[in-house]
CSV table of C-alpha atoms in Angstrom, one decimal:
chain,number,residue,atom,x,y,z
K,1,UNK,CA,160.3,102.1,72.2
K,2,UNK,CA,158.2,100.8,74.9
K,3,UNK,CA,157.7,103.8,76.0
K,4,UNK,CA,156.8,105.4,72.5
K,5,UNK,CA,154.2,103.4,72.1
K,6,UNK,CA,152.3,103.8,75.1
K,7,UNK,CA,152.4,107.3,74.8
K,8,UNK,CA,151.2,107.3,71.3
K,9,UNK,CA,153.0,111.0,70.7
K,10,UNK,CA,152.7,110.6,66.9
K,11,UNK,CA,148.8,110.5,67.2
K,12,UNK,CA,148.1,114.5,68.2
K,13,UNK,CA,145.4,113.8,70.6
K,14,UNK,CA,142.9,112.9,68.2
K,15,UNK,CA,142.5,108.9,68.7
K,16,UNK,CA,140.9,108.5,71.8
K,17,UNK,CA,139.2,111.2,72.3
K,18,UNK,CA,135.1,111.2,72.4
K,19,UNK,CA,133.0,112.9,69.8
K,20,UNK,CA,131.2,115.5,71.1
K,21,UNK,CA,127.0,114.8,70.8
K,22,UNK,CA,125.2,117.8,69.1
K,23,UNK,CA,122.4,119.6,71.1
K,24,UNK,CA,121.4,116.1,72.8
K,25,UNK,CA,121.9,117.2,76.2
K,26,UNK,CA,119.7,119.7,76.4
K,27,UNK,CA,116.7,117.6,76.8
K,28,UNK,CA,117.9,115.7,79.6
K,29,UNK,CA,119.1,118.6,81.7
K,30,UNK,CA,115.9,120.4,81.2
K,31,UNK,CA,113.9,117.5,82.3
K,32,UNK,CA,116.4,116.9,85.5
K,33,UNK,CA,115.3,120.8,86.2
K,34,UNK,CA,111.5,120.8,85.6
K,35,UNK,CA,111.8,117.9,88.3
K,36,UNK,CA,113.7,119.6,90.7
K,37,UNK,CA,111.6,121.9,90.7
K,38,UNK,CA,108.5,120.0,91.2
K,39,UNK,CA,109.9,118.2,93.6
K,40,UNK,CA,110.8,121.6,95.8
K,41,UNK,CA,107.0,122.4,94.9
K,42,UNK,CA,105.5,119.2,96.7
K,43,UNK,CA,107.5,119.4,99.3
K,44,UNK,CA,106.6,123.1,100.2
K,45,UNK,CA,103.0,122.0,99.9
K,46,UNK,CA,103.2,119.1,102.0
K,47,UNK,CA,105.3,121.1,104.5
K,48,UNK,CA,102.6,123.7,104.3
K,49,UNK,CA,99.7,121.3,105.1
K,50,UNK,CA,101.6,119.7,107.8
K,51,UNK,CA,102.1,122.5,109.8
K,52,UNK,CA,98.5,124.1,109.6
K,53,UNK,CA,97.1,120.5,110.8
K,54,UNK,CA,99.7,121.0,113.8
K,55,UNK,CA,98.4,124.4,114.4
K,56,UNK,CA,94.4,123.9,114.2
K,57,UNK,CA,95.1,120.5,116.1
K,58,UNK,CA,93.3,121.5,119.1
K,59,UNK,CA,90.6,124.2,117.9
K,60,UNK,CA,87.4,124.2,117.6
K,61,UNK,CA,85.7,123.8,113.4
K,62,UNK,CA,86.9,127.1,112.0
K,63,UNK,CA,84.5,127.0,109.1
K,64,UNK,CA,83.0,130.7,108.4
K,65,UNK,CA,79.1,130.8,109.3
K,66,UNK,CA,77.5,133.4,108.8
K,67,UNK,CA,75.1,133.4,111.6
K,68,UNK,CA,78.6,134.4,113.4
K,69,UNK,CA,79.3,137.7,111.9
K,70,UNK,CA,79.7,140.3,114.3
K,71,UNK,CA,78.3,144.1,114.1
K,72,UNK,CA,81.8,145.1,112.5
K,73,UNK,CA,80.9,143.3,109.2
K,74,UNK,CA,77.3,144.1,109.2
K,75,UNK,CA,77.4,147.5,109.1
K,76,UNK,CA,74.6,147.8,111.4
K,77,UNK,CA,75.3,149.7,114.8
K,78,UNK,CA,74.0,148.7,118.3
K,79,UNK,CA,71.3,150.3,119.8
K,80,UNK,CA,71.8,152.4,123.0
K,81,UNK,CA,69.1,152.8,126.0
K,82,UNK,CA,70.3,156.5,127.0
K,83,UNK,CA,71.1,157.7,130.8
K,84,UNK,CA,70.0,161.6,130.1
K,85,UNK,CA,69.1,162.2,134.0
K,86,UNK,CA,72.5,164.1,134.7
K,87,UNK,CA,72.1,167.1,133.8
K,88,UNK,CA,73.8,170.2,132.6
K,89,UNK,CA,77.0,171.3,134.7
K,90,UNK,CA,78.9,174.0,134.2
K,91,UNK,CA,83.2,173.6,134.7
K,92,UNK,CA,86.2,176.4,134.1
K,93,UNK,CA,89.3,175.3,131.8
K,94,UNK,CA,92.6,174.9,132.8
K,95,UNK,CA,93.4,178.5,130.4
K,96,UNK,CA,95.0,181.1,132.3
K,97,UNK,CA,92.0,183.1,131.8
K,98,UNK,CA,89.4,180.2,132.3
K,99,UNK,CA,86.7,179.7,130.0
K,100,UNK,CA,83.5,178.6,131.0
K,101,UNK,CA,82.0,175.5,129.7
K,102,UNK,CA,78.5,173.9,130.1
K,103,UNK,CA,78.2,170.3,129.2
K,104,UNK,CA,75.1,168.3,129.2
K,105,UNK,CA,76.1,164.0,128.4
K,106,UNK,CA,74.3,161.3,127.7
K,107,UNK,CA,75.8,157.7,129.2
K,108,UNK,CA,74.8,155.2,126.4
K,109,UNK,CA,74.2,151.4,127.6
K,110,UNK,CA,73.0,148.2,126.0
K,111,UNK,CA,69.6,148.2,125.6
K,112,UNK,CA,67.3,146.8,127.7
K,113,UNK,CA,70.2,146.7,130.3
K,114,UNK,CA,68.6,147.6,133.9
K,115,UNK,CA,72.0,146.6,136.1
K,116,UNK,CA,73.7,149.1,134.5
K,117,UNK,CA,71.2,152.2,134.6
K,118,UNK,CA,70.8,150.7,138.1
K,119,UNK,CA,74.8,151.5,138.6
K,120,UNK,CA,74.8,154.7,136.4
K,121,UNK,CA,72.1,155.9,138.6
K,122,UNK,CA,74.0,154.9,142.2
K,123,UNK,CA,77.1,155.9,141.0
K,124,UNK,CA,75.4,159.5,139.3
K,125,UNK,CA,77.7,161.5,142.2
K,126,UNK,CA,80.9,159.7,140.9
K,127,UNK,CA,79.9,159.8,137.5
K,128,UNK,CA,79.8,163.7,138.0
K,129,UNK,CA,82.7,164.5,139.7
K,130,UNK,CA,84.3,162.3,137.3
K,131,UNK,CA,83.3,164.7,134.1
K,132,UNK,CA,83.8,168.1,136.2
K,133,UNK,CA,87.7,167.1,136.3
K,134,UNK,CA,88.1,165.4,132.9
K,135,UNK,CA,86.5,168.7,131.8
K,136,UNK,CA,88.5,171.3,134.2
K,137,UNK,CA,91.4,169.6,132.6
K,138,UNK,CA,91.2,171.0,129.4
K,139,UNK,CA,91.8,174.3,127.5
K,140,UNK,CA,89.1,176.4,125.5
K,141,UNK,CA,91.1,175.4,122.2
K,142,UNK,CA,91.2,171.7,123.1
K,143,UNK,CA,87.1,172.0,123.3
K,144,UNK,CA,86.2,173.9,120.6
K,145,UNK,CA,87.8,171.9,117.9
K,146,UNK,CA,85.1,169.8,116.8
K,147,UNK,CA,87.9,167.0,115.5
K,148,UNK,CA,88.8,166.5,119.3
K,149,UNK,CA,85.3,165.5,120.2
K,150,UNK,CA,85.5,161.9,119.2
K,151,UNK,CA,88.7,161.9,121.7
K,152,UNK,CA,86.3,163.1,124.2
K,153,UNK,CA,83.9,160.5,124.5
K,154,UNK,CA,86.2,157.6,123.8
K,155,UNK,CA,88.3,159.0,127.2
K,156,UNK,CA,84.8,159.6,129.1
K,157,UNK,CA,83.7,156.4,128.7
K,158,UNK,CA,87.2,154.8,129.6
K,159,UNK,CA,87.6,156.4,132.3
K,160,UNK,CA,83.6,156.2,133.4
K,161,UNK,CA,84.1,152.3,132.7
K,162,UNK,CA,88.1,151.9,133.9
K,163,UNK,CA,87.2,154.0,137.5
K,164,UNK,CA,83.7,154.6,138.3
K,165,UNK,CA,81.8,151.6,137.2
K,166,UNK,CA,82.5,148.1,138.3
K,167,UNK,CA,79.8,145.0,137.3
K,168,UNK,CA,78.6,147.1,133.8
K,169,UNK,CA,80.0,149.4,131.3
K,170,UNK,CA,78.5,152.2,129.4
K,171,UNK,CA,79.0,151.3,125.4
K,172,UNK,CA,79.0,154.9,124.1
K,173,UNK,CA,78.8,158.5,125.6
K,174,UNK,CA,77.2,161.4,123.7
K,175,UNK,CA,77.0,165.4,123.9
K,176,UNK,CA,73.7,167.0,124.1
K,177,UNK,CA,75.3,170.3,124.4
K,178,UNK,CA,79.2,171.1,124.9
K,179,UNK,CA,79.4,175.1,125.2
K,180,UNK,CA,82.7,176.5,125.7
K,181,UNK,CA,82.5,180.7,126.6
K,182,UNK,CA,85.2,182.8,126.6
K,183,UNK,CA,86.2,185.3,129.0
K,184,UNK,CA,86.5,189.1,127.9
């Protein structure tokens, strides 16, 4: 009967056994998760500012001035002294039956900038072969369209800058007249 007893069969289960609490646990886990996740939020935060001190350890104060702000923000555009002295040349297009085209440009450069009207003007035989190939190079349709001209002077004063000129650099390049004829 030892055994009977320990085992307490006669009892169903029901002695020992814990009541069950009502609804009282929900407080506490809800409190264990709004903590959790503060804690996850601090630590991002602190993880955050950590790494951006790293980062701006060796730079200069990065506060905005706004005695700083370039032309790009402004809204207001440079202005250009103008190189006009080279005159109207006439090329042929690369077409099967060539067109002719007359092109008078205009070599913009910063203002008040006499080194490089200096260069423009000791380079002017460069400078002009220079726009008789960029211009032999293209076809009649490639010239008319007025949406390519943009291209045009972006890849003129590249090239002008990138091959021709070496201590200054032209800033913008402008078309006083761009003429393309057809042949009959």
């Amino acid at each position: 009967m030892a055994d009977d007893e320990e085992l307490n069969l006669d009892d169903n289960g029901a002695g020992d056994a814990p009541a069950k609490k009502g609804g009282s646990g929900f407080l506490p886990n809800l409190l264990k998760w709004v903590a959790i996740g503060l804690a996850a939020i601090i630590l991002i935060v602190v993880v955050c500012v950590i790494t951006v001190k790293i980062i701006n350890k060796g730079s200069t104060n990065n506060t905005f001035n706004p005695s700083n702000v370039t032309e790009e923000y402004t809204g207001t555009r440079e202005i250009f002294d103008w190189y006009k002295s080279l005159g109207m040349f006439q090329v042929f297009t690369i077409d099967d039956v060539p067109a002719t085209v007359r092109v008078d440009v205009y070599l913009g450069y910063k203002k008040d900038d006499k080194e490089c009207s200096t260069e423009i003007t000791s380079r002017m035989v460069e400078i002009k072969e220079f726009l008789r190939i960029y211009f032999r190079s293209k076809t009649a349709a490639e010239l008319e369209n007025p949406a390519n001209e943009k291209k045009f002077t972006i890849e003129i004063k590249n090239g002008i800058n990138d091959t021709v000129l070496s201590s200054s650099k032209i800033r913008a390049v402008s078309f006083n007249q761009l003429d393309v004829v057809k042949q009959k």
